[in-house]
Each structure stands twice: as C-alpha cells, then as structure tokens.
Coordinates of C-alpha atoms in Angstrom, one line a residue:
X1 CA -1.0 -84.1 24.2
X2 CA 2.6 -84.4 24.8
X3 CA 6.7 -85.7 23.6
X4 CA 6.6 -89.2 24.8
X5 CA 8.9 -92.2 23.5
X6 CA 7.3 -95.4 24.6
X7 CA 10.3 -98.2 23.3
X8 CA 9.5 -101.2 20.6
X9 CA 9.0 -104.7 21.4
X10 CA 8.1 -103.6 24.8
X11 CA 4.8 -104.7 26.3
X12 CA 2.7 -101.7 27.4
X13 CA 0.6 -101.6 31.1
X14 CA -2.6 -102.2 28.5
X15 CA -0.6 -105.3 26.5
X16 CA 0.0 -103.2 23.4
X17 CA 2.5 -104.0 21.7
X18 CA 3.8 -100.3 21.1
X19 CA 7.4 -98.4 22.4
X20 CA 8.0 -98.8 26.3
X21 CA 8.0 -95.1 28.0
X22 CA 7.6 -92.7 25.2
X23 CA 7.9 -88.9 24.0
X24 CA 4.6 -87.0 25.3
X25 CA 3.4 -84.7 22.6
X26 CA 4.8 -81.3 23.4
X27 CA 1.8 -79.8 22.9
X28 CA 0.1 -80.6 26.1
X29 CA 1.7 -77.3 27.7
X30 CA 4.5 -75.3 26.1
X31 CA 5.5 -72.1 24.9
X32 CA 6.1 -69.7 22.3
X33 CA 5.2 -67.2 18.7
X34 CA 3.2 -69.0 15.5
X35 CA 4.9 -69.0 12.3
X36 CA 3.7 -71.4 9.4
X37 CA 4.6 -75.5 9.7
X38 CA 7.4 -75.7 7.3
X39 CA 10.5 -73.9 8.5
X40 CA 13.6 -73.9 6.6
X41 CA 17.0 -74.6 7.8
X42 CA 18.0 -71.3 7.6
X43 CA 15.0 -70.0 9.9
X44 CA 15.7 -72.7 12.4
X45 CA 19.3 -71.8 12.3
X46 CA 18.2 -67.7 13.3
X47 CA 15.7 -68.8 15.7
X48 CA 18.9 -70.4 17.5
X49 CA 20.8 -68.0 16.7
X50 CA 18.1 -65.1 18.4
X51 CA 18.1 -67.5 21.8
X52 CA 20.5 -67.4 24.9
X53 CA 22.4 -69.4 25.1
X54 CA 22.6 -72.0 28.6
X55 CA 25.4 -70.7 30.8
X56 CA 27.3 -73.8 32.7
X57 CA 27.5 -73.8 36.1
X58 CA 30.8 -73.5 37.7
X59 CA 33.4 -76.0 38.2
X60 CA 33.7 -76.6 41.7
X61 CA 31.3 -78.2 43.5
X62 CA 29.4 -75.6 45.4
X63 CA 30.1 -76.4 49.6
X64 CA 26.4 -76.0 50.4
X65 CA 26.1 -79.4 47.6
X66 CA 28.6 -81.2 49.3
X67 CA 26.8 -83.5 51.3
X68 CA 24.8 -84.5 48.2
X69 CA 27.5 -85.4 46.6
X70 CA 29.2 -87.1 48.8
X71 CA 26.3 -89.5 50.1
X72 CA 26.3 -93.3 50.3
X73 CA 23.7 -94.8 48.5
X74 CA 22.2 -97.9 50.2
X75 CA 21.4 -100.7 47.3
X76 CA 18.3 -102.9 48.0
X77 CA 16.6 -106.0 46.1
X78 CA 13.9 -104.2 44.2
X79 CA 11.7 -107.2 43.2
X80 CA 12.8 -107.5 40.1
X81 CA 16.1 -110.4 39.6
X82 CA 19.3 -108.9 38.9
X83 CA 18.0 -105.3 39.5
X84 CA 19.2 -103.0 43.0
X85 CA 17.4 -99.9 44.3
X86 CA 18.3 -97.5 45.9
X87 CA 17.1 -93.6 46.9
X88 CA 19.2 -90.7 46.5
X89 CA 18.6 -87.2 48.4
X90 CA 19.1 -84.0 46.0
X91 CA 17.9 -80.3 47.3
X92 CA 14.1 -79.4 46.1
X93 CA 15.4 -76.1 45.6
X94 CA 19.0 -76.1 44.3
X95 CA 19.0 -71.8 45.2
X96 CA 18.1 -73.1 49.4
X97 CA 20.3 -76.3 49.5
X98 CA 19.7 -78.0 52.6
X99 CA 16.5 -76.8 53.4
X100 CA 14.3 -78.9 52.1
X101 CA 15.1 -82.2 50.0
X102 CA 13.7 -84.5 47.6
X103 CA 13.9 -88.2 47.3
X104 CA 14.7 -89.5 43.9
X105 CA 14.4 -93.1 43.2
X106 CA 17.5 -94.6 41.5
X107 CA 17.9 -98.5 40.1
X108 CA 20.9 -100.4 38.6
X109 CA 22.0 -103.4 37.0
X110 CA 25.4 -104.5 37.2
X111 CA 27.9 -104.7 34.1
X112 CA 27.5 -108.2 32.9
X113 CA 31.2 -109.2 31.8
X114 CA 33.1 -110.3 29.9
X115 CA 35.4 -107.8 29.2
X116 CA 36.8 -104.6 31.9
X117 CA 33.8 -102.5 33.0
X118 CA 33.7 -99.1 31.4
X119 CA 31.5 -97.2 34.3
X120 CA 27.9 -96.6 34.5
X121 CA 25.3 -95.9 31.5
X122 CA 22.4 -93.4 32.7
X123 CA 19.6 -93.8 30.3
X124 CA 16.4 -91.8 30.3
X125 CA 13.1 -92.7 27.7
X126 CA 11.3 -89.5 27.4
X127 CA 8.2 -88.0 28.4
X128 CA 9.2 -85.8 30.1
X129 CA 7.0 -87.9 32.4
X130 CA 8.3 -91.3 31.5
X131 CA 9.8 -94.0 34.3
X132 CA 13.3 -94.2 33.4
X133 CA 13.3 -96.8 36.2
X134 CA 10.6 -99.1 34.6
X135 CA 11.8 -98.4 30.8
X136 CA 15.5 -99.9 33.1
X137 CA 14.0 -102.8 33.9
X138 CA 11.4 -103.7 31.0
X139 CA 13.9 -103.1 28.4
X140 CA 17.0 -101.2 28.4
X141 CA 18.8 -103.4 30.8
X142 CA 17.8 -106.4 29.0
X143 CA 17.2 -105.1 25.7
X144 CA 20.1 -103.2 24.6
X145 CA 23.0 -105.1 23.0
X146 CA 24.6 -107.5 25.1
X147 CA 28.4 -106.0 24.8
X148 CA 27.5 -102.7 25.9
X149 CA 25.3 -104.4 28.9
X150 CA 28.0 -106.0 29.6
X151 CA 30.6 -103.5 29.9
X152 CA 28.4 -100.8 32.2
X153 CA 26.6 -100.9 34.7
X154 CA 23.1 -99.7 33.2
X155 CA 21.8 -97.0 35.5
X156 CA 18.2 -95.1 35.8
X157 CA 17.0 -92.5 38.2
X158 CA 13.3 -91.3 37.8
X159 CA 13.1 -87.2 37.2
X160 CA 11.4 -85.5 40.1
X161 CA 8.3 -85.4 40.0
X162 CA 8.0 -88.8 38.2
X163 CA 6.5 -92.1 39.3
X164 CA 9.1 -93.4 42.0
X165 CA 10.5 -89.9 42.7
X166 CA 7.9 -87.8 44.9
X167 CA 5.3 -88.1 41.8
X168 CA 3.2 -84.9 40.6
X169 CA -0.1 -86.3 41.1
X170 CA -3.2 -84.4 39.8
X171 CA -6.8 -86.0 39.2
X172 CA -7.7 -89.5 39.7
X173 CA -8.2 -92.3 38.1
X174 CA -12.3 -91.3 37.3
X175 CA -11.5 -87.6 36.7
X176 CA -8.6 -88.7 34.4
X177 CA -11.4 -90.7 32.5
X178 CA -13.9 -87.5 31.7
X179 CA -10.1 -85.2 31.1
X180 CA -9.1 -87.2 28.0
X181 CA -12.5 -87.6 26.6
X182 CA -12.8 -84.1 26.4
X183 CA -13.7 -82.8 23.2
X184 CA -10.8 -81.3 21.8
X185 CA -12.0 -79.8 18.8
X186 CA -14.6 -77.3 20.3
X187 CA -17.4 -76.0 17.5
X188 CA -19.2 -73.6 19.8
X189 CA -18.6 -71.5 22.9
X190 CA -20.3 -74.1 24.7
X191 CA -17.5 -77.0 23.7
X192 CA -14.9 -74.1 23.9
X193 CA -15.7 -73.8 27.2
X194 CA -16.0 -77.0 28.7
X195 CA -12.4 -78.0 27.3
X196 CA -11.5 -74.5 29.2
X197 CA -12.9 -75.9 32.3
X198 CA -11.2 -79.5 31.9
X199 CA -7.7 -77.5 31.9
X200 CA -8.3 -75.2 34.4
X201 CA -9.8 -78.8 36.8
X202 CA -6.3 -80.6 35.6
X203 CA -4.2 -77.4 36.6
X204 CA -5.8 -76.6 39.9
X205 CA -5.7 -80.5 41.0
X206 CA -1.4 -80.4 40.3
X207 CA -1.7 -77.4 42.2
X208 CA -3.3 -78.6 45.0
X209 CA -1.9 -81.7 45.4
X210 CA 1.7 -80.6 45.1
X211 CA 2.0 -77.2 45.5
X212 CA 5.6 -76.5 46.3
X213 CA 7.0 -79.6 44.0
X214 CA 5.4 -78.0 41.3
X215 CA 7.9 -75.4 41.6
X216 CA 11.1 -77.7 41.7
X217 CA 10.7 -80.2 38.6
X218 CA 12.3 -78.1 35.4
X219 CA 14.5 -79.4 33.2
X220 CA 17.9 -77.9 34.4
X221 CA 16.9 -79.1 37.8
X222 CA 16.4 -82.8 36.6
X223 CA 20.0 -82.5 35.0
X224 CA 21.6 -81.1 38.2
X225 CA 20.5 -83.9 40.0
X226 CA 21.8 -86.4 37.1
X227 CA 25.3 -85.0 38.2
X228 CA 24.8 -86.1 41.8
X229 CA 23.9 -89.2 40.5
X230 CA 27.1 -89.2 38.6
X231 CA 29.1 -88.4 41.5
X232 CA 27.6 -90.5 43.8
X233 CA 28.2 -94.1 41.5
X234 CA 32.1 -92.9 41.0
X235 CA 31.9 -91.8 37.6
X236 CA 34.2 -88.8 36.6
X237 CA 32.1 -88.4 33.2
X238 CA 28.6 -88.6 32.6
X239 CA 27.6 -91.3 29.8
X240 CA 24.4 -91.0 28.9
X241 CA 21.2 -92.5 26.0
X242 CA 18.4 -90.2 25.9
X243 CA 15.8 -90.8 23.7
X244 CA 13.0 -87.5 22.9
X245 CA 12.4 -85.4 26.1
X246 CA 15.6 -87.4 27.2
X247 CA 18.0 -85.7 24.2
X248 CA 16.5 -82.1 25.9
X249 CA 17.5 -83.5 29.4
X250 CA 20.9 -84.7 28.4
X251 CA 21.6 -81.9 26.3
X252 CA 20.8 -79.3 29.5
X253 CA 23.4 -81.8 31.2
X254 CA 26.2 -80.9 29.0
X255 CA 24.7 -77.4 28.8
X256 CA 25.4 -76.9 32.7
X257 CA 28.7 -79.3 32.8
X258 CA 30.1 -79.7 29.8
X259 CA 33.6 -80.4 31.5
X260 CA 31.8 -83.7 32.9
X261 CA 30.2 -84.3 29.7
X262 CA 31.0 -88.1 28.5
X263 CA 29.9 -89.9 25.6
X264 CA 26.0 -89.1 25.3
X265 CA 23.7 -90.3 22.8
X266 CA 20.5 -87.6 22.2
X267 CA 18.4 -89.9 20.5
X268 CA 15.4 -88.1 18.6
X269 CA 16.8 -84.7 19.6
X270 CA 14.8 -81.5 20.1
X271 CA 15.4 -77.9 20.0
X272 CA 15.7 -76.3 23.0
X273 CA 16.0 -72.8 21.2
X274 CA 11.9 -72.7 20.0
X275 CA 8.9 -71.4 21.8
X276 CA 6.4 -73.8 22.4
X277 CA 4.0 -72.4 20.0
X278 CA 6.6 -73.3 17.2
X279 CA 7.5 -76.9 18.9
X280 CA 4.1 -77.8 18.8
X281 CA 3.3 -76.6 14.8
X282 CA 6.4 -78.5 13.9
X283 CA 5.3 -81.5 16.2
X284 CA 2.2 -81.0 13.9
X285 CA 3.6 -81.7 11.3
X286 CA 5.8 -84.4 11.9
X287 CA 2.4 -86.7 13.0
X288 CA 1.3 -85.5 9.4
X289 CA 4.6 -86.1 7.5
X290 CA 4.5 -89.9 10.1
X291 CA 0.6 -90.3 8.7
X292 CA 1.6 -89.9 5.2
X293 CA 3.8 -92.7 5.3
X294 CA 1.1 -94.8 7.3
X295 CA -1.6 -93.9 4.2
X296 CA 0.7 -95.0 1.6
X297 CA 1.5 -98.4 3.2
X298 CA -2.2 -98.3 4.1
X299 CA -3.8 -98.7 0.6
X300 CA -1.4 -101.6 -0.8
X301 CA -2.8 -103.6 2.1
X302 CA -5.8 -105.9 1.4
X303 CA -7.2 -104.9 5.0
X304 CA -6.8 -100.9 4.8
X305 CA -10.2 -99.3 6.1
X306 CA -9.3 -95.5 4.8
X307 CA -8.9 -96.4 0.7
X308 CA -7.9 -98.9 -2.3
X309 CA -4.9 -99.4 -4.1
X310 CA -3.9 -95.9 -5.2
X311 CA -6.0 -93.6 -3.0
X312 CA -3.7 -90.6 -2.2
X313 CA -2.1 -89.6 1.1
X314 CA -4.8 -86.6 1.2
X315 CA -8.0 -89.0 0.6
X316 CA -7.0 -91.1 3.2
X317 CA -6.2 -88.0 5.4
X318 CA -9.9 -86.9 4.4
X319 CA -10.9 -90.2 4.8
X320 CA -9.9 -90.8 8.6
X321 CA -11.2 -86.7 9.4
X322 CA -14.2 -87.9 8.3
X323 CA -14.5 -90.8 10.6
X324 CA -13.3 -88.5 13.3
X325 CA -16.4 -85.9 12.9
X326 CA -18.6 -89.0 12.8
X327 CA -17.4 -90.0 16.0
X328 CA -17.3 -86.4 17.0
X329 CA -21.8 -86.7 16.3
X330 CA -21.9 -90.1 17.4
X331 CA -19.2 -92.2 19.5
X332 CA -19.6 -95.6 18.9
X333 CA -19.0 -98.5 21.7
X334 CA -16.2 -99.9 23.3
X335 CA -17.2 -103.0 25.6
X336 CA -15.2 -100.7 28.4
X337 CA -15.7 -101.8 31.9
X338 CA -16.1 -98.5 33.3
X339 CA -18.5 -97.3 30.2
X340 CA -16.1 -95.5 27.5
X341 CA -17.4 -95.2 24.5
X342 CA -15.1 -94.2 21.3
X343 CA -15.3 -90.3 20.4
X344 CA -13.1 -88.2 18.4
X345 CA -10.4 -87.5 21.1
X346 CA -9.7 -91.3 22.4
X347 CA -9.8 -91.8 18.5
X348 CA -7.2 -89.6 17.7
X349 CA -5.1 -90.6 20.5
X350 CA -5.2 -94.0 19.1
X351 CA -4.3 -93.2 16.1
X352 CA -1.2 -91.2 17.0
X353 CA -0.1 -93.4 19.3
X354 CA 0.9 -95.9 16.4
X355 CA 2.7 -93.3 14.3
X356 CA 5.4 -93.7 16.7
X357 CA 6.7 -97.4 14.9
X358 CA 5.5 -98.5 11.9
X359 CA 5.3 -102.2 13.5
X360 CA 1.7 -100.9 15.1
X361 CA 0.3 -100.2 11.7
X362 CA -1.0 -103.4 11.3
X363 CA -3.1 -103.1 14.8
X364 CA -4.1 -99.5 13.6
X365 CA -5.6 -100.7 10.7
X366 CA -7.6 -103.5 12.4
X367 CA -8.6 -101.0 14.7
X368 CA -9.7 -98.7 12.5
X369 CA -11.3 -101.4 10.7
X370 CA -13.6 -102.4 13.6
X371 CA -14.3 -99.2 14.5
X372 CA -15.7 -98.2 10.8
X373 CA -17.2 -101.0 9.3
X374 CA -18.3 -102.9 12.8
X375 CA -18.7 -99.9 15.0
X376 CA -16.7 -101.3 17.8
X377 CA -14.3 -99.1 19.4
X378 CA -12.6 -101.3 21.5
X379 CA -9.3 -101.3 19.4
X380 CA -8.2 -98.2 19.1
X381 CA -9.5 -97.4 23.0
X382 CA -6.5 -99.9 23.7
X383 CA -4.4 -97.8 21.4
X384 CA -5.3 -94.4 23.5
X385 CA -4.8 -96.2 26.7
X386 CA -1.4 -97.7 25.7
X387 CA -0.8 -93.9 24.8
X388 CA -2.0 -92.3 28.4
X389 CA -0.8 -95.5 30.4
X390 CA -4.4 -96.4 31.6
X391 CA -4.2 -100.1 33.1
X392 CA -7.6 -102.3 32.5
X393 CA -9.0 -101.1 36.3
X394 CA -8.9 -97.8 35.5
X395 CA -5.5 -96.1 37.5
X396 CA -3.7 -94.0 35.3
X397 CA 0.5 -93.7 35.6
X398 CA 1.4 -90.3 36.7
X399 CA 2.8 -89.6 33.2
X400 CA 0.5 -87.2 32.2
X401 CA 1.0 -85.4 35.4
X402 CA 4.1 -84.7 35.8
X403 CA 4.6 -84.4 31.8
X404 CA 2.2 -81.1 32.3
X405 CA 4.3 -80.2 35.3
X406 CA 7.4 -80.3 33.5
X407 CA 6.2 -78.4 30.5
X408 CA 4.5 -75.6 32.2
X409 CA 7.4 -74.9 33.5
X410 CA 10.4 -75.1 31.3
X411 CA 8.4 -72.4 28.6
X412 CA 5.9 -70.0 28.9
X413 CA 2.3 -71.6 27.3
X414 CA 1.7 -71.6 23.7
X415 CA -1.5 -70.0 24.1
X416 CA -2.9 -67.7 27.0
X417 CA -7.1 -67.5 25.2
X418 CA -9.0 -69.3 23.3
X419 CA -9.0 -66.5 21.3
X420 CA -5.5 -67.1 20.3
X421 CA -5.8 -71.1 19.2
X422 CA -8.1 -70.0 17.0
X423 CA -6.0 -67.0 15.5
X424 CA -3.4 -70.0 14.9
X425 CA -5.9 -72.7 13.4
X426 CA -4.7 -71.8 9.9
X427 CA -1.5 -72.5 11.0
X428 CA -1.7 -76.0 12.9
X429 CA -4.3 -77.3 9.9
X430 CA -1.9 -76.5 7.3
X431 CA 1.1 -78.5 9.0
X432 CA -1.4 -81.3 9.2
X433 CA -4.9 -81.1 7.6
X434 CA -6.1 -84.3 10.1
X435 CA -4.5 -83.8 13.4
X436 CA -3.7 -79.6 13.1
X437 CA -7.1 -78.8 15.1
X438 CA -7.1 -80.7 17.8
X439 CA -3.5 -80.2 18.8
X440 CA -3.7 -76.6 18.5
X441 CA -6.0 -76.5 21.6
X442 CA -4.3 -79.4 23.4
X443 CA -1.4 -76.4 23.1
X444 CA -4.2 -74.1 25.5
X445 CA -3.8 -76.1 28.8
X446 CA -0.5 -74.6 30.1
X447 CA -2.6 -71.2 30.3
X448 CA -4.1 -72.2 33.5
X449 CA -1.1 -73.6 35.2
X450 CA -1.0 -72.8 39.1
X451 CA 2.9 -72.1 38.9
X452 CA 4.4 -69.6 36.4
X453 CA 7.4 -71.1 33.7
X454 CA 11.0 -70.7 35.1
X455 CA 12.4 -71.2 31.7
X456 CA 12.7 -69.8 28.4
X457 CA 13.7 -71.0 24.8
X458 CA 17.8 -71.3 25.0
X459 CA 20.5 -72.7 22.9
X460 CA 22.6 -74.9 24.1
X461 CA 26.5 -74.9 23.0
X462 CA 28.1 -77.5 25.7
X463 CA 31.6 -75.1 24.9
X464 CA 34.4 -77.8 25.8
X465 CA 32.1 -81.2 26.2
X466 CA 33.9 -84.2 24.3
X467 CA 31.8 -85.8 21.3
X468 CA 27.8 -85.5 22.0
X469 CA 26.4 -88.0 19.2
X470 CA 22.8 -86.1 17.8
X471 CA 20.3 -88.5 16.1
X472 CA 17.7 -87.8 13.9
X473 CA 15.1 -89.8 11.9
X474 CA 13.7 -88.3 8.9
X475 CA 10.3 -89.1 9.4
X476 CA 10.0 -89.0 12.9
X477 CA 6.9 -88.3 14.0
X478 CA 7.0 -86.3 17.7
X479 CA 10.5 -85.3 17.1
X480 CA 11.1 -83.5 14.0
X481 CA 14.2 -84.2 12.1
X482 CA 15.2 -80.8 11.8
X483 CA 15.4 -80.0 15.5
X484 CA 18.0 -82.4 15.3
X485 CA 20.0 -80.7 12.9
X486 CA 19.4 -77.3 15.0
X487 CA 20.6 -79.1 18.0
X488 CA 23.8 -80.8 16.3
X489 CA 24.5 -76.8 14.5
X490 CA 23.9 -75.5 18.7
X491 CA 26.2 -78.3 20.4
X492 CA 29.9 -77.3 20.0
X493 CA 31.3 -81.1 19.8
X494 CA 28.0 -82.3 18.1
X495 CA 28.1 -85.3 15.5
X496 CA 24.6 -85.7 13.6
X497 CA 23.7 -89.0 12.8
X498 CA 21.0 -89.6 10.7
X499 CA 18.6 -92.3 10.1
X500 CA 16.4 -92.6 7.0
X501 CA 13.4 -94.3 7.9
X502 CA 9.8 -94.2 9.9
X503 CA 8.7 -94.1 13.8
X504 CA 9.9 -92.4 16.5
X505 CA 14.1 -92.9 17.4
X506 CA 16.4 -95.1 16.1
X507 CA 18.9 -97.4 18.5
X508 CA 17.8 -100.3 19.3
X509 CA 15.1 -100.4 16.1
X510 CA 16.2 -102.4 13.3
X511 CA 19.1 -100.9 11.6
X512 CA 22.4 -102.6 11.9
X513 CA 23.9 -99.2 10.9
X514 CA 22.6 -97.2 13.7
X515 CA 23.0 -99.9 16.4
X516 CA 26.4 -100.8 15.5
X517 CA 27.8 -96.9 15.3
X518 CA 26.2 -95.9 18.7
X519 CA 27.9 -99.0 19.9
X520 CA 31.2 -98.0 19.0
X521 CA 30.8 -95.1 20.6
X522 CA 29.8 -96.4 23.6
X523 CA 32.4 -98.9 23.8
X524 CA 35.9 -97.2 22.2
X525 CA 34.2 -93.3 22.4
X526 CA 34.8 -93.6 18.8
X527 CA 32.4 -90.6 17.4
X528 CA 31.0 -91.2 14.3
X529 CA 31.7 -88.9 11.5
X530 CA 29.4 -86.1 11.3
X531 CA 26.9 -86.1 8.9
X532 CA 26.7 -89.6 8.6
X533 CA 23.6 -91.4 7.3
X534 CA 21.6 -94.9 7.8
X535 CA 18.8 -96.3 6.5

C-alpha cells in the first residue's frame, strides 16, 4: 500500500466521491526496526533524538546551478481556462549538474485580486506519487478560499518521476490488474510465494523501464528542485501547503534552505526520523484507531452491514475480518468489464480507502452492504479503484509507480524475507486486529527494488526558518497524530496546530477554526500560537 491524500469534494478518475490526490500508505516500500504499535511520546521523542539530523545546503547558489536558476519559463494554454503551463529544466543528478537534465512539468493560476499580490503559493497533495498539477487544477486553485486565491498566484510542479514530469512507469494497465489482486495475506508457501513473485515482477518492470530515473527521484531531490521553482517565478521565500507525503517534502525544503523558508503549512505531518518498519506499524494503527471511529458510527445507522445498535468496535472489526476470509475462499462478482471479481485484497483496499473522510462512510457501508447480503462486489471495486486511480478502461495513473520509486529510495525496506513479516505479524495485528496482516507484507515489496535507498531516517530542525505551521488530526488515519507532534518537537520555528476530529488532514475540511487560522497565516504570516487546538 502506500501515504496518499486524495482531497474531499473532489471527483475521483472512477467518479468516487473521495479526497483528490491522496497520501499512499507508506507501507508499500519503506524502511526500518519493529517495535510494538503504541509508542509513547517520550519514545518518539528518542527515536528523534537518535537520528541525524538534515544538514542545509549552502547559501550561495552553487555556479554549476546557475543556469537553472536563472531560466525563462515559457507559459502556455494548458487546456484547462485560466490555467498556464509551462516546463522547467532541473539536473537528474544534482552531484553532475549539467549533464543530463530532467523536465519537470509546472502549472499556474494567476492571483485573482482584489487586494496587492502576496507572491506565489506552491502546493503539493501527497502520494508521494500524487499530481500536484491535477490536484492544481481539480481543486486547490478553485477550491481553496477565495482571499488567499486571490492574493497568490497558486503554483504546482509535478515531483520527478510523477505523471507530467518524466513518469516512473512500471507494468501496464493488465499486469497492474493481476499486481493488486494479489493475495496479500499468504497462508502457505505457495501464496507466500506468488505475492514474492508479484514484487519482484513490479520491481524489475520500474527497473527496466526507467533505469537511471529510478536513481534521481528522492525526496531531497524533489525539494531541490522546488527551490528552482522558487527562483525561477521571483519569489525570495518559499510559501508552501503540503498535505501527507507533501508535509515530508516541504519539511526536507526548509531542511535544506531554511533561510528561504516562508510561511509553510505541513498539513498531516510525518516523521521523517522513523524507519519504515515503525512508519508502517504506526500507519497500522492509525487505519485501526480511523476504523474504530467508522464501527461506532456504523451500528447507530439503520443500514450498517457489520452489527446493531451497540455492537462493539472489536465485533465489528471481527465482523468485517470475517467477510474478508470469506472473500479470501470465495471472491464474489463485480459486473467488471475486464472480469474482476471481489477478493480479500480489492476488498480491503476499498475499505481503507474511505477511512481517509468520514463523508465516504455512507458509500462504504452500501458497499459493504451489497457485497455481504447481495454478493455483488461492484461497490467497494469502485472504492479500490478510486484508491489505485484505475479509470473504467482499465489504465492505471502512474501513482503507484512512482510512489514505490520514491519510497524505495528515501529508506531502506521494512522487510528484506518473508521470514521477517512474519517475525513482525504479532506486531502489525496488535496495532490493528483487521488490517495488521495484510499491511505487514505490503511492507515486503521494497526488498526487491532494482536501485538501493539513498536515504536514511533523519530529523529535521530547519535552524533559522521563519514560522513552519505543523498540523495534526487526532484520528487521522495514514498520518498519525503523533508524528506531527515529533515533527513540530524537530522543527526549530515549528507551531503545532491541532485538529480534533476524523479523516485524513484538515484545511479545507469543514472546520472554521482550522481554515480561518491557516488563512491568517497565509495572508499577514501571522503564526498561530503553538499548541493550539480545533475541533
């Protein structure tokens, strides 16, 4: 799986109504040691303590970078009103500038007045692996409230590696098809190993389709390339709304440059200072702390297919594991074009894909409903395709793609044998007793990647940056509240903001409190105080 924030009340390529780029589950390739689910502050705060900390670069502008940052960038009509495109040139290999580049697609909307244009607003969804270009122009440069639209120019540039920027592209559309039906839950040596074998065919495709960009697409590069940006539109100071993998991303940024560090919003923050192992047990849990809250809304609705009116959190959990092995036996059908039917790993996609905002419960539990009383599957197959951005004739976004690529190698992988998942089953199944199993081996695939990690768990202290604005929701589901409070400890000039609710993120969601703070920061650079709470 993966860390992916797809935003609400935008239409997804399937027509779910779900998020609009999203946080890919980490645990589709990351890094790392076990320890149990339920960490305390004080053991996130030595785990960040134990990490490096994320040296900036220097001040000056290196020479050899000087023609990057000082290109002209030549706006186009991009087919969408009131949106300009344009392509910017960044080195594949920051170490041998000039040598080779890469072509990053960039797209803009102009500040809509009234009022004295601030400067640009760079915003990024998530993924990694998400189009901050479409999640631009589907929502944030028409969704986001009108005064601060209309005092920036709102700015996206896709990572490298992603969708408009020389995309990571591994199996097609078919192949894509028999990699996320894979059963993920293997009860003999003979599942074990077919799930091996789908990894190791995912890994060797990225690998041969994009050999030497599967080198050049980390984390710290992506940022390096948000400062060209930056320099390139005229903007002394970065300013900056990252939501998920986007708070990592922006975070790196004021990591590396804290001196050109603006106001930036790390929406649903997460630690950069754990392994993977750890990112994915607390991921874990966070779907099972988000699932909790789903079961206890579930059984005061009339229509709730896992349990009546006081059925317990756990029943319902045993409940929906139940229909999970059934489907495991025997999937039921979909009405696909293409054949799908409905086992336990399109299943439990769908179901986790509508932990990220409470407003898809209803559609869950309709889904669910079908599926269990009707045995019709096509519901929650719209639910898993929503989640793996599968349109209706079959082609696949490059999201999962590049999210792998990214992943694989900003942290060494979770696990490196089969023998290890199941070493850490305990682990995984007691942060979350429905979903702990299968995303423990989704945490295997990185073993098999053709290109070894660059990177390695790191805090990140920004020494120097102005105000960085850290948000957290308590029951977030992909993004863990507490690595927001070990990011906002890590971050020098950090201000935690928190938000006491459900789903995944919290500007732009509903709360008057949130919105209206982030605003002010925005717009005066007014921080909020820190430690400051909404609901």
């Amino acid at each position: 799986m993966h860390t992916r924030r797809l935003h609400r009340r935008s239409r997804s390529r399937t027509g779910v109504t779900l998020l609009a780029v999203a946080a890919l589950l980490v645990s589709a390739c990351s890094a790392g040691s076990a320890t149990g689910s339920a960490r305390s502050s004080a053991e996130s705060a030595d785990a960040a303590d134990a990490a490096v900390a994320l040296a900036a670069l220097p001040k000056a502008t290196p020479s050899a970078l000087a023609p990057y940052y000082g290109q002209k960038l030549s706006w186009r009509a991009c087919g969408v009103e009131g949106f300009e495109c344009a392509t910017m040139r960044a080195p594949l290999d920051y170490d041998k500038p000039g040598e080779d580049d890469i072509r990053l697609a960039v797209a803009r909307k102009r500040a809509t007045g009234p009022g004295k244009r601030i400067g640009s607003l760079l915003v990024n969804p998530g993924g990694p692996g998400g189009s901050a270009v479409g999640y631009l122009q589907s929502y944030a440069a028409l969704g986001y409230p009108a005064p601060v639209r209309a005092r920036y120019d709102m700015v996206a540039i896709d990572p490298r590696g992603v969708a408009r920027s020389e995309p990571v592209e591994c199996l097609d559309g078919p192949d894509m098809d028999t990699y996320t039906q894979t059963d993920t839950t293997p009860d003999d040596s003979r599942e074990t190993d077919a799930l091996v074998d789908s990894y190791k065919k995912f890994a060797e495709s990225c690998g041969a389709n994009a050999p030497e960009l599967l080198r050049h697409v980390s984390t710290e590069e992506a940022a390096r390339d948000m400062d060209i940006l930056r320099a390139v539109l005229g903007d002394e100071r970065l300013t900056y709304v990252g939501a998920s993998y986007g708070t990592f991303l922006g975070a790196t940024y004021a990591g590396l440059f804290p001196d050109r560090a603006g106001r930036l919003v790390l929406d649903g923050a997460m630690d950069p200072s754990l392994p993977a192992r750890q990112l994915n047990i607390d991921q874990t849990a966070g779907f099972e702390t988000a699932f909790r809250a789903f079961a206890e809304d579930c059984v005061r609705q009339p229509d709730c297919p896992l349990g009546g009116a006081g059925t317990t959190p756990e029943r319902v959990g045993r409940n929906l594991k139940a229909f999970f092995d059934e489907l495991d036996a025997r999937p039921v059908p979909t009405g696909d074009a293409d054949g799908r039917e409905l086992g336990e790993s399109l299943a439990t996609t769908g179901v986790i894909a509508a932990m990220y905002d409470q407003s898809a419960w209803p559609q869950l539990r309709e889904a669910l409903s079908a599926a269990t009383r009707e045995k019709d599957g096509a519901g929650l197959l719209v639910l898993s395709d929503s989640y793996y951005e599968r349109d209706a004739d079959g082609t696949y976004s490059n999201l999962m793609s590049a999210n792998a690529a990214v992943n694989c190698l900003d942290l060494p992988a979770a696990f490196d044998t089969p023998d290890q998942v199941r070493e850490a089953l305990p682990d995984f199944e007691k942060a979350s007793p429905v979903f702990g199993e299968g995303l423990a081996w989704a945490s295997l695939n990185c073993a098999y990647w053709p290109v070894g990690a660059t990177g390695e768990p790191h805090r990140i202290e920004a020494e120097g940056a102005a105000p960085i604005v850290v948000v957290g929701t308590t029951r977030d589901p992909a993004t863990p509240y507490r690595w927001a409070q070990s990011l906002a400890r890590q971050l020098s000039s950090a201000r935690l903001l928190t938000f006491e609710g459900d789903g995944h993120t919290a500007y732009g969601r509903g709360s008057d409190c949130i919105d209206s703070t982030i605003n002010t920061y925005l717009l005066r650079g007014t921080p909020p105080a820190d430690g400051k709470r909404c609901s």
